[in-house]
Amino acid sequence: MRQFTEDNLTDEVVARLKKTKDKRFREIMTSAVKHLHAFAREVSLTEEEWFEGIKFLTAVGQKCDGKRQECILLSDVLGLSMMVVALNHKTAPGATEATVLGPFFAHGAKEYGYGGDLRVGATMKGEDVWVSGRVLGVDGKPVPNAALDIWQAKADGIYDLQTEGEFELRGRVKANAKGEYAFASYKPKFYSIPMDGPVGDLVRATHNNHMRPAHMHAIVSAPGYQQVITHVFVEGDPYLDGDAVFAVKNSLVGRYKKGNDAALAKKFGLSNPYLKLEFDFRLSPETAGAKKARKKIAASDAVA
Ligand code: BEZ
Ligand code: FE
């Protein structure tokens, strides 16, 4: 077929996707094409405007490197990341709610046992906080031997990955056989999402809030349970109602109380009094499908 018009072009592009072998990929591409064409039509997109769009997307890609993830940031500020999280994590009642991963997670952080000190090597001091709690199933029973990947910004609101130095205020904290975990850190502070790139330009142009309420990030994993990627926010933070990336959930707002225990402070190197945050994570059981997939991967790894 030739001679495409505004009226038959969408159908023709969709028809050319019909030979795509992977059914799910075909479904996604078909829908994406239909929505993109409908969008151009709805706003009567001009060539100049679309060229601006292409320049923007190019700049987003060019801003990315090993440490900077501008594509994730774009998805976050458009609410797309939280939409995908919401669609995919209809957690069991009582389970810890999931949120965006954000652009600052890194593999390979140091492992800590009960009471590990995430402040070691931090280039900036903050208010000492003793974070403790349990990892439980939705039935309230302790989950043994969970791992908590924790990361947070420094006192100036900048993540270690945004600078040239070593890992700071991040670690893999192992919970014990009773599901208990604890670590020392600094109280997180609110901060701005990175505003020195094209996503920052977009946020400014739309007069949107660029601040994130104070939080620490956590990925909690344990064998036989669904992993949860989440945040723990700080009660009373001024930005809880306007998070730039829409990640706040009431159930994830933690209360920082005053702790006063000279023996604990001495043992774990905290100032006394100190702040303490108690927060339990609750995991949903692994789905049958996920269990099967995990076993299949383990079996093929054993053969290889
Ligand atoms: C973060 O919390 O680290 C984050 C999440 C989304 C965008 C920017 C930062
Ligand atoms: Fe963060």
Coordinates of N, CA, C and O in Angstrom, one line a residue, residues 35-168:
H35 N -1.5 5.3 20.5 CA -1.5 6.4 21.4 C -0.7 7.6 21.0 O -1.1 8.7 21.1
L36 N 0.5 7.3 20.4 CA 1.3 8.4 19.9 C 0.7 9.1 18.8 O 0.7 10.4 18.7
H37 N 0.1 8.4 17.9 CA -0.6 9.0 16.8 C -1.8 9.8 17.3 O -2.1 11.0 16.8
A38 N -2.6 9.3 18.2 CA -3.7 10.0 18.8 C -3.3 11.3 19.5 O -4.0 12.3 19.4
F39 N -2.1 11.2 20.1 CA -1.6 12.4 20.8 C -1.3 13.5 19.8 O -1.7 14.6 20.0
A40 N -0.6 13.1 18.7 CA -0.2 14.1 17.7 C -1.5 14.8 17.2 O -1.5 16.0 17.0
R41 N -2.5 13.9 16.9 CA -3.7 14.4 16.4 C -4.4 15.4 17.4 O -4.9 16.4 17.0
E42 N -4.5 14.9 18.6 CA -5.3 15.6 19.6 C -4.7 17.1 19.8 O -5.5 18.0 20.0
V43 N -3.4 17.2 19.8 CA -2.8 18.5 20.0 C -2.4 19.2 18.7 O -1.8 20.3 18.7
S44 N -2.8 18.6 17.6 CA -2.4 19.1 16.3 C -0.9 19.5 16.3 O -0.5 20.7 16.0
L45 N 0.0 18.5 16.6 CA 1.4 18.8 16.8 C 2.0 19.4 15.5 O 1.9 18.9 14.4
T46 N 2.8 20.5 15.7 CA 3.4 21.1 14.6 C 4.8 20.5 14.4 O 5.3 19.8 15.4
E47 N 5.4 20.7 13.2 CA 6.8 20.1 13.0 C 7.8 20.7 14.0 O 8.7 20.0 14.5
E48 N 7.7 22.0 14.2 CA 8.6 22.7 15.1 C 8.5 22.1 16.5 O 9.5 21.8 17.2
E49 N 7.2 21.9 16.9 CA 7.0 21.3 18.3 C 7.6 19.9 18.4 O 8.2 19.5 19.4
W50 N 7.4 19.1 17.4 CA 7.9 17.7 17.5 C 9.4 17.7 17.4 O 10.1 16.9 18.1
F51 N 10.0 18.7 16.7 CA 11.5 18.8 16.7 C 12.0 19.1 18.0 O 13.0 18.6 18.5
E52 N 11.3 20.0 18.7 CA 11.6 20.4 20.1 C 11.6 19.1 21.0 O 12.4 18.9 21.8
G53 N 10.5 18.3 20.8 CA 10.4 17.0 21.5 C 11.6 16.1 21.3 O 12.1 15.5 22.2
I54 N 12.0 16.0 20.0 CA 13.1 15.1 19.7 C 14.4 15.7 20.3 O 15.2 14.9 20.8
K55 N 14.5 17.0 20.3 CA 15.7 17.6 20.9 C 15.8 17.2 22.4 O 16.8 16.9 23.0
F56 N 14.6 17.3 23.0 CA 14.5 17.0 24.5 C 14.8 15.5 24.7 O 15.6 15.3 25.6
L57 N 14.2 14.6 24.0 CA 14.5 13.2 24.2 C 16.0 12.9 24.0 O 16.6 12.1 24.7
T58 N 16.6 13.5 23.0 CA 18.0 13.3 22.7 C 18.8 13.8 23.9 O 19.7 13.1 24.3
A59 N 18.4 14.9 24.4 CA 19.2 15.5 25.6 C 19.0 14.5 26.8 O 20.0 14.4 27.6
V60 N 17.9 14.0 27.0 CA 17.6 13.0 28.1 C 18.6 11.9 28.0 O 19.3 11.5 28.9
G61 N 18.7 11.3 26.8 CA 19.6 10.2 26.5 C 21.0 10.6 26.7 O 21.8 9.8 27.4
Q62 N 21.4 11.7 26.2 CA 22.8 12.1 26.3 C 23.2 12.5 27.7 O 24.4 12.4 28.0
K63 N 22.3 12.8 28.6 CA 22.6 13.1 29.9 C 23.0 11.8 30.7 O 23.6 11.9 31.8
C64 N 22.6 10.7 30.2 CA 22.8 9.4 31.0 C 24.2 8.9 30.8 O 24.8 9.0 29.8
D65 N 24.8 8.4 31.9 CA 26.0 7.7 31.9 C 26.0 6.7 33.0 O 24.9 6.4 33.6
G66 N 27.2 6.2 33.4 CA 27.2 5.1 34.4 C 26.6 5.5 35.7 O 26.2 4.7 36.5
K67 N 26.6 6.8 36.0 CA 26.1 7.3 37.3 C 24.8 8.0 37.2 O 24.1 8.1 38.2
R68 N 24.5 8.6 36.1 CA 23.3 9.5 35.9 C 22.3 8.8 35.1 O 22.6 8.3 34.0
Q69 N 21.0 8.7 35.6 CA 20.0 8.0 34.9 C 18.8 9.0 34.6 O 17.8 9.0 35.3
E70 N 19.0 9.8 33.6 CA 18.0 10.8 33.3 C 16.7 10.2 32.8 O 15.6 10.8 32.9
C71 N 16.8 9.0 32.1 CA 15.5 8.4 31.6 C 14.6 8.0 32.8 O 13.4 8.2 32.7
I72 N 15.2 7.4 33.8 CA 14.4 7.0 35.0 C 13.8 8.3 35.6 O 12.6 8.3 36.0
L73 N 14.6 9.3 35.7 CA 14.1 10.6 36.3 C 12.9 11.1 35.5 O 11.9 11.6 36.1
L74 N 13.0 11.0 34.2 CA 11.9 11.5 33.3 C 10.6 10.7 33.6 O 9.5 11.2 33.9
S75 N 10.8 9.4 33.7 CA 9.7 8.5 34.0 C 9.1 8.8 35.4 O 7.9 8.8 35.6
D76 N 10.0 9.1 36.3 CA 9.6 9.4 37.7 C 8.7 10.7 37.7 O 7.7 10.7 38.4
V77 N 9.2 11.8 37.1 CA 8.5 13.1 37.2 C 7.2 13.1 36.4 O 6.3 13.9 36.7
L78 N 7.1 12.2 35.4 CA 5.8 12.1 34.7 C 4.8 11.2 35.4 O 3.7 11.0 34.9
G79 N 5.2 10.6 36.5 CA 4.3 9.7 37.3 C 4.2 8.4 36.6 O 3.5 7.5 37.1
L80 N 5.0 8.1 35.6 CA 4.9 6.8 34.9 C 5.5 5.7 35.7 O 5.0 4.6 35.8
S81 N 6.6 6.0 36.5 CA 7.2 5.0 37.3 C 6.2 4.5 38.4 O 6.0 3.3 38.6
M82 N 5.6 5.5 39.0 CA 4.6 5.1 40.1 C 3.4 4.4 39.5 O 2.8 3.6 40.2
M83 N 3.0 4.8 38.3 CA 1.9 4.1 37.6 C 2.2 2.6 37.4 O 1.5 1.7 37.7
V84 N 3.4 2.4 36.9 CA 3.9 1.0 36.6 C 4.0 0.2 38.0 O 3.6 -0.9 38.1
V85 N 4.5 0.9 39.0 CA 4.6 0.2 40.3 C 3.2 -0.1 40.8 O 2.9 -1.3 41.2
A86 N 2.2 0.8 40.7 CA 0.9 0.6 41.1 C 0.2 -0.6 40.4 O -0.5 -1.4 41.0
L87 N 0.5 -0.7 39.1 CA -0.1 -1.7 38.3 C 0.4 -3.1 38.6 O -0.2 -4.1 38.5
N88 N 1.7 -3.1 39.1 CA 2.4 -4.4 39.2 C 2.5 -4.9 40.7 O 3.0 -5.9 40.9
H89 N 2.1 -4.0 41.6 CA 2.3 -4.4 43.0 C 1.0 -4.2 43.8 O 0.9 -3.3 44.6
K90 N 0.1 -5.0 43.4 CA -1.2 -5.0 44.2 C -0.9 -5.9 45.4 O -1.3 -7.1 45.4
T91 N -0.2 -5.4 46.3 CA 0.3 -6.2 47.5 C -0.8 -6.7 48.3 O -1.9 -6.1 48.4
A92 N -0.6 -7.8 49.0 CA -1.6 -8.4 49.9 C -1.9 -7.4 51.0 O -1.0 -6.6 51.4
P93 N -3.1 -7.4 51.6 CA -3.4 -6.4 52.6 C -2.3 -6.5 53.7 O -2.0 -7.6 54.1
G94 N -1.9 -5.4 54.2 CA -0.9 -5.4 55.3 C 0.6 -5.5 54.8 O 1.5 -5.3 55.6
A95 N 0.8 -5.8 53.5 CA 2.2 -5.8 53.1 C 2.7 -4.4 52.9 O 2.0 -3.5 52.6
T96 N 4.0 -4.3 53.0 CA 4.7 -3.0 52.8 C 4.4 -2.5 51.4 O 4.7 -3.3 50.4
E97 N 4.0 -1.3 51.2 CA 3.7 -0.8 49.9 C 5.0 -0.5 49.1 O 6.0 -0.1 49.7
A98 N 4.9 -0.7 47.8 CA 6.1 -0.5 46.9 C 6.1 0.9 46.4 O 5.0 1.6 46.3
T99 N 7.3 1.4 46.0 CA 7.4 2.7 45.5 C 8.5 2.6 44.3 O 9.0 1.6 44.0
V100 N 8.8 3.8 43.8 CA 9.8 3.8 42.7 C 11.2 3.5 43.2 O 11.5 3.7 44.4
L101 N 12.0 2.9 42.4 CA 13.4 2.6 42.7 C 14.2 3.9 42.7 O 15.1 4.1 43.5
G102 N 13.9 4.8 41.7 CA 14.7 6.1 41.6 C 16.0 5.8 40.9 O 16.3 4.7 40.6
P103 N 16.7 6.9 40.6 CA 18.0 6.7 39.8 C 19.2 6.4 40.6 O 20.3 6.3 40.1
F104 N 19.1 6.3 42.0 CA 20.4 6.3 42.8 C 20.7 4.9 43.5 O 21.5 4.9 44.4
F105 N 20.0 3.9 43.0 CA 20.4 2.6 43.6 C 21.7 2.1 42.9 O 21.9 2.4 41.8
A106 N 22.5 1.4 43.7 CA 23.7 0.9 43.1 C 24.0 -0.5 43.7 O 23.8 -0.8 44.9
H107 N 24.4 -1.4 42.8 CA 24.8 -2.8 43.3 C 26.2 -2.7 44.0 O 26.9 -1.8 43.7
G108 N 26.4 -3.7 44.8 CA 27.8 -3.9 45.3 C 28.1 -3.1 46.6 O 29.3 -3.0 47.0
A109 N 27.0 -2.6 47.3 CA 27.3 -1.9 48.5 C 27.7 -2.9 49.6 O 27.5 -4.1 49.5
K110 N 28.4 -2.4 50.6 CA 29.0 -3.3 51.7 C 27.9 -4.0 52.5 O 26.8 -3.4 52.7
E111 N 28.2 -5.2 53.0 CA 27.2 -5.9 53.8 C 27.4 -5.7 55.3 O 28.5 -5.6 55.7
Y112 N 26.3 -5.5 56.0 CA 26.4 -5.3 57.4 C 25.5 -6.3 58.1 O 24.4 -6.7 57.6
G113 N 25.9 -6.7 59.4 CA 25.0 -7.5 60.2 C 24.2 -6.6 61.1 O 24.1 -5.4 60.9
Y114 N 23.6 -7.2 62.1 CA 22.7 -6.5 63.1 C 23.6 -5.3 63.7 O 24.7 -5.5 64.2
G115 N 23.1 -4.1 63.6 CA 23.7 -3.0 64.2 C 24.8 -2.4 63.4 O 25.6 -1.6 63.9
G116 N 24.9 -2.7 62.1 CA 25.9 -2.1 61.2 C 25.8 -0.6 61.2 O 24.8 0.0 61.4
D117 N 27.0 0.0 60.9 CA 27.1 1.4 60.9 C 27.3 2.0 59.5 O 28.4 2.0 58.9
L118 N 26.2 2.5 58.9 CA 26.2 3.0 57.6 C 26.9 4.4 57.5 O 27.1 4.9 56.4
R119 N 27.2 4.9 58.7 CA 27.8 6.3 58.7 C 29.3 6.2 58.4 O 29.9 7.2 58.1
V120 N 29.9 5.0 58.5 CA 31.4 4.9 58.3 C 31.7 5.4 56.9 O 31.2 4.9 55.9
G121 N 32.7 6.3 56.9 CA 33.2 6.8 55.6 C 32.3 7.9 55.0 O 32.6 8.5 54.0
A122 N 31.3 8.3 55.8 CA 30.4 9.4 55.3 C 31.2 10.7 55.3 O 31.9 11.0 56.3
T123 N 31.1 11.5 54.3 CA 31.9 12.7 54.2 C 31.2 13.9 54.9 O 31.8 15.0 55.0
M124 N 30.0 13.7 55.4 CA 29.2 14.8 55.9 C 28.5 14.2 57.1 O 27.9 13.1 57.0
K125 N 28.5 14.9 58.2 CA 27.7 14.4 59.4 C 26.3 14.8 59.3 O 25.9 15.7 58.6
G126 N 25.5 14.1 60.1 CA 24.1 14.4 60.3 C 23.6 14.1 61.7 O 24.5 13.9 62.5
E127 N 22.3 14.0 61.9 CA 21.8 13.6 63.2 C 21.8 12.1 63.3 O 21.2 11.4 62.5
D128 N 22.5 11.6 64.3 CA 22.5 10.1 64.5 C 21.1 9.5 64.6 O 20.3 10.0 65.4
V129 N 20.9 8.4 63.9 CA 19.7 7.7 64.1 C 19.9 6.2 64.1 O 20.8 5.7 63.4
W130 N 19.2 5.6 65.0 CA 19.2 4.1 65.2 C 18.0 3.6 64.6 O 16.8 3.9 65.0
V131 N 18.1 2.9 63.5 CA 17.0 2.4 62.7 C 16.8 0.9 63.1 O 17.8 0.1 63.0
S132 N 15.7 0.5 63.5 CA 15.5 -0.9 63.9 C 14.1 -1.4 63.6 O 13.2 -0.6 63.4
G133 N 13.9 -2.7 63.5 CA 12.6 -3.2 63.3 C 12.6 -4.7 62.9 O 13.7 -5.3 63.2
R134 N 11.6 -5.1 62.4 CA 11.5 -6.6 62.0 C 11.1 -6.7 60.6 O 10.4 -5.8 60.0
V135 N 11.4 -7.8 60.0 CA 10.9 -8.2 58.7 C 9.9 -9.3 58.9 O 10.3 -10.4 59.5
L136 N 8.7 -9.1 58.6 CA 7.6 -10.0 58.9 C 6.9 -10.5 57.6 O 6.9 -9.7 56.6
G137 N 6.2 -11.6 57.7 CA 5.2 -11.9 56.6 C 3.9 -11.2 56.9 O 3.7 -10.6 57.9
V138 N 3.0 -11.2 55.9 CA 1.7 -10.6 56.1 C 0.9 -11.2 57.2 O 0.0 -10.7 57.8
D139 N 1.3 -12.5 57.6 CA 0.7 -13.2 58.7 C 1.3 -12.7 60.0 O 0.9 -13.2 61.1
G140 N 2.2 -11.8 60.0 CA 2.8 -11.3 61.3 C 3.9 -12.2 61.8 O 4.6 -11.8 62.8
K141 N 4.3 -13.3 61.1 CA 5.3 -14.2 61.6 C 6.7 -13.6 61.1 O 6.8 -13.1 59.9
P142 N 7.7 -13.7 61.9 CA 9.0 -13.2 61.4 C 9.6 -14.0 60.2 O 9.4 -15.2 60.1
V143 N 10.2 -13.2 59.3 CA 10.8 -13.8 58.1 C 12.3 -13.9 58.4 O 13.0 -12.8 58.7
P144 N 12.9 -15.1 58.5 CA 14.3 -15.2 58.8 C 15.2 -14.8 57.7 O 14.9 -14.9 56.5
N145 N 16.3 -14.2 58.1 CA 17.5 -13.9 57.1 C 17.1 -13.1 55.9 O 17.6 -13.4 54.8
A146 N 16.4 -12.1 56.1 CA 16.1 -11.1 55.0 C 17.3 -10.2 54.8 O 18.2 -10.1 55.7
A147 N 17.3 -9.6 53.6 CA 18.4 -8.6 53.3 C 17.7 -7.3 53.0 O 16.7 -7.3 52.3
L148 N 18.2 -6.2 53.6 CA 17.7 -4.9 53.4 C 18.7 -4.1 52.7 O 19.8 -3.7 53.3
D149 N 18.5 -3.7 51.4 CA 19.4 -2.8 50.7 C 18.9 -1.4 51.0 O 17.8 -1.0 50.7
I150 N 19.8 -0.7 51.7 CA 19.4 0.7 52.2 C 20.3 1.7 51.5 O 21.5 1.5 51.3
W151 N 19.7 2.8 51.0 CA 20.5 3.9 50.5 C 19.8 5.3 50.8 O 18.5 5.3 50.9
Q152 N 20.5 6.3 51.0 CA 19.9 7.6 51.3 C 20.9 8.7 50.9 O 22.1 8.4 50.7
A153 N 20.4 9.9 50.8 CA 21.2 11.1 50.5 C 22.0 11.5 51.7 O 21.7 11.2 52.8
K154 N 23.1 12.2 51.4 CA 23.9 12.8 52.5 C 23.1 14.0 53.0 O 22.1 14.4 52.5
A155 N 23.7 14.7 54.1 CA 23.0 15.8 54.7 C 22.7 17.0 53.8 O 21.8 17.7 54.0
D156 N 23.5 17.1 52.7 CA 23.3 18.1 51.8 C 22.3 17.7 50.7 O 22.1 18.5 49.7
G157 N 21.7 16.6 50.8 CA 20.7 16.2 49.8 C 21.2 15.6 48.6 O 20.5 15.4 47.6
I158 N 22.5 15.3 48.6 CA 23.2 14.8 47.4 C 23.5 13.3 47.7 O 24.0 13.0 48.8
Y159 N 23.3 12.5 46.7 CA 23.7 11.0 46.8 C 25.2 10.8 46.5 O 25.7 11.6 45.6
D160 N 25.7 9.8 47.1 CA 27.1 9.5 46.8 C 27.3 9.3 45.3 O 28.3 9.8 44.7
L161 N 26.3 8.8 44.6 CA 26.5 8.5 43.1 C 26.6 9.8 42.3 O 27.0 9.8 41.2
Q162 N 26.2 10.9 42.9 CA 26.2 12.2 42.2 C 27.6 12.9 42.4 O 27.8 14.0 41.9
T163 N 28.5 12.2 43.2 CA 29.8 12.8 43.4 C 30.9 11.8 42.9 O 30.5 10.7 42.6
E164 N 32.1 12.2 43.0 CA 33.2 11.3 42.5 C 33.6 10.2 43.6 O 34.3 9.3 43.2
G165 N 33.2 10.4 44.8 CA 33.8 9.6 45.9 C 33.3 8.2 46.0 O 32.7 7.6 45.0
E166 N 33.5 7.6 47.2 CA 33.1 6.2 47.4 C 31.6 6.1 47.8 O 31.0 7.2 48.0
F167 N 31.1 4.9 48.0 CA 29.8 4.7 48.5 C 29.6 5.3 49.8 O 30.5 5.2 50.7
E168 N 28.5 6.0 50.1 CA 28.2 6.6 51.4 C 26.8 6.4 51.7 O 25.9 6.5 50.9

